[in-house]
Amino acid sequence: MQGGGQASIFARASSAAVNWHARGSVTHSGYRGADVNRGSVQFDPGRFTLTVSGPTMEDQYQYNTNEEKIVKDSHTKEIDLINRDPKQINEDVVKVDFEDVIAEPDGTHSLDGVWKLSYTTFTVSKYWCYRILSAVFGIPVALLWGFLFACISFCHIWAVVPCIKSCLIESQCISRIYSLCIQTFCDPFFEALGKVFSSVRVAVRKEV
């Protein structure tokens, strides 16, 4: 049903006159959950009439506002500062501790003070070196990768997918021409060969 339009259905009904009014939720032209007045149903001895009214301008404005809010939230949503690898893409790649790099087997131990100082030096230097590098180069590298993936998305949307679709359409045309040629020329030829050799009988005899 089109918005704002009215649909009337006429049928034979009973002789009693009944008025019915209802409000409900409809789906119309992408506007879901719009609360509209469906109309009224009236019975009379001669005919049955159903009138349905579409969403109002207020419903359309509310839908557009909600859509803009969803788009805005996708760019300004808060990120988790505790779990910064929710998909665990670097869980087993760059998660390196002192024990994963340096280990002393039994019988080859350094001084306890040296071992503790080495552990502290490795941990603190790795921590602060990463923080300094990320502070200096994090934003420029993020800008670079954002630009790169934006270019990849642009090429995929505006070049790759249309080319694939074009190739599929052209291949369908070629496949139809190919199937037509096979049906026109090859099928009669091989059917004739089959009829020619259908009467051939091959007998295998074993002589002792």
mmCIF file of C-alpha atoms in Angstrom:
data_model
loop_
_atom_site.group_PDB
_atom_site.id
_atom_site.type_symbol
_atom_site.label_atom_id
_atom_site.label_comp_id
_atom_site.label_asym_id
_atom_site.label_seq_id
_atom_site.Cartn_x
_atom_site.Cartn_y
_atom_site.Cartn_z
ATOM 1 C CA MET A 1 0.000 0.000 0.000
ATOM 2 C CA GLN A 2 1.301 3.486 -0.823
ATOM 3 C CA GLY A 3 1.661 6.109 1.972
ATOM 4 C CA GLY A 4 -1.137 8.591 2.224
ATOM 5 C CA GLY A 5 -3.185 6.604 -0.251
ATOM 6 C CA GLN A 6 -6.442 4.869 0.488
ATOM 7 C CA ALA A 7 -7.509 1.345 -0.393
ATOM 8 C CA SER A 8 -11.184 0.444 -0.575
ATOM 9 C CA ILE A 9 -12.433 -3.122 -0.725
ATOM 10 C CA PHE A 10 -16.065 -3.738 -1.538
ATOM 11 C CA ALA A 11 -17.836 -6.981 -0.748
ATOM 12 C CA ARG A 12 -21.219 -8.249 0.253
ATOM 13 C CA ALA A 13 -21.654 -8.352 4.034
ATOM 14 C CA SER A 14 -24.309 -8.817 6.704
ATOM 15 C CA SER A 15 -27.080 -6.400 7.503
ATOM 16 C CA ALA A 16 -25.648 -5.176 10.842
ATOM 17 C CA ALA A 17 -23.683 -1.889 10.963
ATOM 18 C CA VAL A 18 -20.419 -2.084 12.923
ATOM 19 C CA ASN A 19 -17.724 0.568 13.390
ATOM 20 C CA TRP A 20 -14.172 -0.516 14.235
ATOM 21 C CA HIS A 21 -11.122 1.661 14.895
ATOM 22 C CA ALA A 22 -7.579 0.442 15.589
ATOM 23 C CA ARG A 23 -4.067 1.698 15.867
ATOM 24 C CA GLY A 24 -1.041 -0.433 15.061
ATOM 25 C CA SER A 25 2.406 -0.801 13.552
ATOM 26 C CA VAL A 26 2.927 -1.007 9.787
ATOM 27 C CA THR A 27 5.899 -1.340 7.463
ATOM 28 C CA HIS A 28 5.780 1.196 4.637
ATOM 29 C CA SER A 29 8.522 2.233 2.183
ATOM 30 C CA GLY A 30 11.277 1.386 4.635
ATOM 31 C CA TYR A 31 9.628 3.164 7.613
ATOM 32 C CA ARG A 32 9.344 0.429 10.200
ATOM 33 C CA GLY A 33 7.395 0.685 13.380
ATOM 34 C CA ALA A 34 5.485 3.804 12.364
ATOM 35 C CA ASP A 35 2.417 4.212 14.565
ATOM 36 C CA VAL A 36 -0.444 5.165 12.298
ATOM 37 C CA ASN A 37 -4.210 5.111 12.288
ATOM 38 C CA ARG A 38 -5.213 2.217 10.115
ATOM 39 C CA GLY A 39 -8.663 3.607 9.562
ATOM 40 C CA SER A 40 -12.152 2.285 10.047
ATOM 41 C CA VAL A 41 -14.140 -0.706 8.935
ATOM 42 C CA GLN A 42 -17.872 -0.179 8.352
ATOM 43 C CA PHE A 43 -20.511 -2.796 7.573
ATOM 44 C CA ASP A 44 -23.803 -1.987 5.978
ATOM 45 C CA PRO A 45 -26.331 -4.142 4.141
ATOM 46 C CA GLY A 46 -24.896 -3.253 0.759
ATOM 47 C CA ARG A 47 -21.122 -3.142 0.943
ATOM 48 C CA PHE A 48 -17.950 -3.566 3.012
ATOM 49 C CA THR A 49 -15.397 -0.710 3.050
ATOM 50 C CA LEU A 50 -11.836 -0.728 4.420
ATOM 51 C CA THR A 51 -9.845 2.506 4.542
ATOM 52 C CA VAL A 52 -6.128 2.465 5.367
ATOM 53 C CA SER A 53 -4.037 5.612 5.844
ATOM 54 C CA GLY A 54 -0.210 5.633 5.565
ATOM 55 C CA PRO A 55 2.476 7.155 7.825
ATOM 56 C CA THR A 56 2.372 10.859 8.543
ATOM 57 C CA MET A 57 5.123 13.441 8.065
ATOM 58 C CA GLU A 58 5.911 13.179 11.777
ATOM 59 C CA ASP A 59 6.597 9.441 11.400
ATOM 60 C CA GLN A 60 8.885 10.083 8.421
ATOM 61 C CA TYR A 61 10.800 12.773 10.329
ATOM 62 C CA GLN A 62 11.188 10.438 13.301
ATOM 63 C CA TYR A 63 12.574 7.690 11.049
ATOM 64 C CA ASN A 64 15.083 10.050 9.395
ATOM 65 C CA THR A 65 16.204 11.285 12.831
ATOM 66 C CA ASN A 66 16.786 7.730 14.060
ATOM 67 C CA GLU A 67 18.737 6.853 10.912
ATOM 68 C CA GLU A 68 20.991 9.905 11.286
ATOM 69 C CA LYS A 69 21.556 9.003 14.945
ATOM 70 C CA ILE A 70 22.637 5.467 14.010
ATOM 71 C CA VAL A 71 25.128 6.789 11.432
ATOM 72 C CA LYS A 72 26.484 9.316 13.931
ATOM 73 C CA ASP A 73 26.854 6.713 16.690
ATOM 74 C CA SER A 74 28.913 4.457 14.403
ATOM 75 C CA HIS A 75 31.580 7.203 14.149
ATOM 76 C CA THR A 76 31.453 8.570 17.704
ATOM 77 C CA LYS A 77 30.894 5.408 19.757
ATOM 78 C CA GLU A 78 33.067 4.873 22.805
ATOM 79 C CA ILE A 79 35.844 2.308 22.499
ATOM 80 C CA ASP A 80 36.987 -0.126 25.142
ATOM 81 C CA LEU A 81 40.195 1.178 26.718
ATOM 82 C CA ILE A 82 40.773 -2.048 28.653
ATOM 83 C CA ASN A 83 40.379 -4.723 25.989
ATOM 84 C CA ARG A 84 41.995 -3.177 22.922
ATOM 85 C CA ASP A 85 42.145 -6.440 20.982
ATOM 86 C CA PRO A 86 38.543 -7.697 21.145
ATOM 87 C CA LYS A 87 38.954 -9.911 18.071
ATOM 88 C CA GLN A 88 42.350 -11.194 19.285
ATOM 89 C CA ILE A 89 44.137 -10.616 15.993
ATOM 90 C CA ASN A 90 47.496 -10.013 17.729
ATOM 91 C CA GLU A 91 47.077 -12.402 20.645
ATOM 92 C CA ASP A 92 49.809 -14.818 19.534
ATOM 93 C CA VAL A 93 51.853 -12.474 17.331
ATOM 94 C CA VAL A 94 53.268 -9.575 19.348
ATOM 95 C CA LYS A 95 52.424 -10.626 22.891
ATOM 96 C CA VAL A 96 56.020 -11.265 23.968
ATOM 97 C CA ASP A 97 57.208 -11.407 27.559
ATOM 98 C CA PHE A 98 60.680 -11.739 29.041
ATOM 99 C CA GLU A 99 60.229 -15.496 29.518
ATOM 100 C CA ASP A 100 59.394 -15.900 25.818
ATOM 101 C CA VAL A 101 62.695 -14.338 24.734
ATOM 102 C CA ILE A 102 65.333 -15.015 27.364
ATOM 103 C CA ALA A 103 65.558 -18.223 29.398
ATOM 104 C CA GLU A 104 68.363 -19.854 31.342
ATOM 105 C CA PRO A 105 68.406 -23.663 31.528
ATOM 106 C CA ASP A 106 69.435 -25.603 34.607
ATOM 107 C CA GLY A 107 73.137 -25.384 35.277
ATOM 108 C CA THR A 108 73.548 -22.088 33.438
ATOM 109 C CA HIS A 109 72.213 -19.428 35.767
ATOM 110 C CA SER A 110 73.452 -15.855 36.092
ATOM 111 C CA LEU A 111 73.512 -13.892 39.333
ATOM 112 C CA ASP A 112 70.125 -13.319 40.905
ATOM 113 C CA GLY A 113 70.550 -9.565 40.858
ATOM 114 C CA VAL A 114 71.538 -9.596 37.200
ATOM 115 C CA TRP A 115 68.527 -11.751 36.317
ATOM 116 C CA LYS A 116 66.100 -9.506 38.172
ATOM 117 C CA LEU A 117 67.626 -6.360 36.685
ATOM 118 C CA SER A 118 67.527 -7.861 33.195
ATOM 119 C CA TYR A 119 63.846 -8.674 33.648
ATOM 120 C CA THR A 120 63.060 -5.145 34.839
ATOM 121 C CA THR A 121 65.130 -3.544 32.080
ATOM 122 C CA PHE A 122 63.477 -5.623 29.353
ATOM 123 C CA THR A 123 59.955 -5.030 30.632
ATOM 124 C CA VAL A 124 60.290 -1.291 31.269
ATOM 125 C CA SER A 125 62.183 -0.558 28.039
ATOM 126 C CA LYS A 126 59.672 -2.505 25.948
ATOM 127 C CA TYR A 127 56.753 -0.762 27.660
ATOM 128 C CA TRP A 128 58.028 2.801 27.330
ATOM 129 C CA CYS A 129 59.572 2.343 23.896
ATOM 130 C CA TYR A 130 56.218 1.163 22.550
ATOM 131 C CA ARG A 131 54.376 4.041 24.217
ATOM 132 C CA ILE A 132 56.813 6.629 22.826
ATOM 133 C CA LEU A 133 56.702 5.167 19.312
ATOM 134 C CA SER A 134 52.906 4.973 19.376
ATOM 135 C CA ALA A 135 52.701 8.560 20.654
ATOM 136 C CA VAL A 136 54.960 9.845 17.874
ATOM 137 C CA PHE A 137 53.954 7.663 14.931
ATOM 138 C CA GLY A 138 50.573 6.264 15.989
ATOM 139 C CA ILE A 139 48.359 9.015 14.562
ATOM 140 C CA PRO A 140 50.284 9.415 11.240
ATOM 141 C CA VAL A 141 50.345 5.645 10.705
ATOM 142 C CA ALA A 142 46.625 5.404 11.580
ATOM 143 C CA LEU A 143 45.964 8.155 9.023
ATOM 144 C CA LEU A 144 48.028 6.280 6.440
ATOM 145 C CA TRP A 145 46.245 2.974 7.014
ATOM 146 C CA GLY A 146 42.846 4.677 7.037
ATOM 147 C CA PHE A 147 43.654 6.302 3.693
ATOM 148 C CA LEU A 148 44.934 2.995 2.299
ATOM 149 C CA PHE A 149 41.884 0.972 3.317
ATOM 150 C CA ALA A 150 39.614 3.763 2.093
ATOM 151 C CA CYS A 151 41.292 3.496 -1.327
ATOM 152 C CA ILE A 152 40.921 -0.291 -1.267
ATOM 153 C CA SER A 153 37.230 0.026 -0.377
ATOM 154 C CA PHE A 154 36.733 2.627 -3.111
ATOM 155 C CA CYS A 155 38.417 0.421 -5.715
ATOM 156 C CA HIS A 156 36.448 -2.614 -4.606
ATOM 157 C CA ILE A 157 33.098 -0.794 -4.642
ATOM 158 C CA TRP A 158 33.550 1.318 -7.755
ATOM 159 C CA ALA A 159 35.862 -0.852 -9.878
ATOM 160 C CA VAL A 160 36.186 -4.501 -8.871
ATOM 161 C CA VAL A 161 32.550 -5.400 -8.276
ATOM 162 C CA PRO A 162 31.260 -3.589 -11.412
ATOM 163 C CA CYS A 163 33.960 -5.319 -13.513
ATOM 164 C CA ILE A 164 32.998 -8.706 -12.114
ATOM 165 C CA LYS A 165 29.335 -7.993 -12.766
ATOM 166 C CA SER A 166 30.126 -6.875 -16.309
ATOM 167 C CA CYS A 167 32.160 -10.039 -16.947
ATOM 168 C CA LEU A 168 29.298 -12.174 -15.634
ATOM 169 C CA ILE A 169 26.811 -10.460 -17.936
ATOM 170 C CA GLU A 170 29.118 -10.814 -20.953
ATOM 171 C CA SER A 171 29.874 -14.441 -20.115
ATOM 172 C CA GLN A 172 26.141 -15.148 -19.999
ATOM 173 C CA CYS A 173 25.788 -13.746 -23.505
ATOM 174 C CA ILE A 174 28.730 -15.852 -24.721
ATOM 175 C CA SER A 175 27.341 -18.961 -23.012
ATOM 176 C CA ARG A 176 23.991 -18.494 -24.749
ATOM 177 C CA ILE A 177 25.687 -18.119 -28.136
ATOM 178 C CA TYR A 178 27.841 -21.167 -27.429
ATOM 179 C CA SER A 179 24.868 -23.295 -26.366
ATOM 180 C CA LEU A 180 22.956 -22.161 -29.462
ATOM 181 C CA CYS A 181 25.849 -23.197 -31.726
ATOM 182 C CA ILE A 182 26.112 -26.570 -29.994
ATOM 183 C CA GLN A 183 22.388 -27.209 -30.342
ATOM 184 C CA THR A 184 22.342 -26.065 -33.979
ATOM 185 C CA PHE A 185 25.444 -27.740 -35.382
ATOM 186 C CA CYS A 186 26.873 -30.345 -33.013
ATOM 187 C CA ASP A 187 23.703 -32.002 -31.725
ATOM 188 C CA PRO A 188 22.399 -33.051 -35.183
ATOM 189 C CA PHE A 189 25.856 -34.226 -36.230
ATOM 190 C CA PHE A 190 26.405 -36.460 -33.232
ATOM 191 C CA GLU A 191 22.823 -37.717 -33.338
ATOM 192 C CA ALA A 192 23.422 -38.763 -36.943
ATOM 193 C CA LEU A 193 26.670 -40.499 -35.997
ATOM 194 C CA GLY A 194 24.869 -42.273 -33.178
ATOM 195 C CA LYS A 195 22.210 -43.565 -35.572
ATOM 196 C CA VAL A 196 24.866 -44.682 -38.082
ATOM 197 C CA PHE A 197 26.812 -46.696 -35.523
ATOM 198 C CA SER A 198 23.773 -47.887 -33.559
ATOM 199 C CA SER A 199 23.490 -50.989 -35.736
ATOM 200 C CA VAL A 200 27.103 -51.993 -35.262
ATOM 201 C CA ARG A 201 27.534 -55.085 -33.111
ATOM 202 C CA VAL A 202 30.848 -56.099 -31.629
ATOM 203 C CA ALA A 203 31.403 -59.761 -30.766
ATOM 204 C CA VAL A 204 34.395 -61.018 -28.838
ATOM 205 C CA ARG A 205 35.380 -64.647 -29.360
ATOM 206 C CA LYS A 206 38.060 -66.542 -27.575
ATOM 207 C CA GLU A 207 39.713 -69.247 -29.679
ATOM 208 C CA VAL A 208 41.646 -72.026 -28.054
#
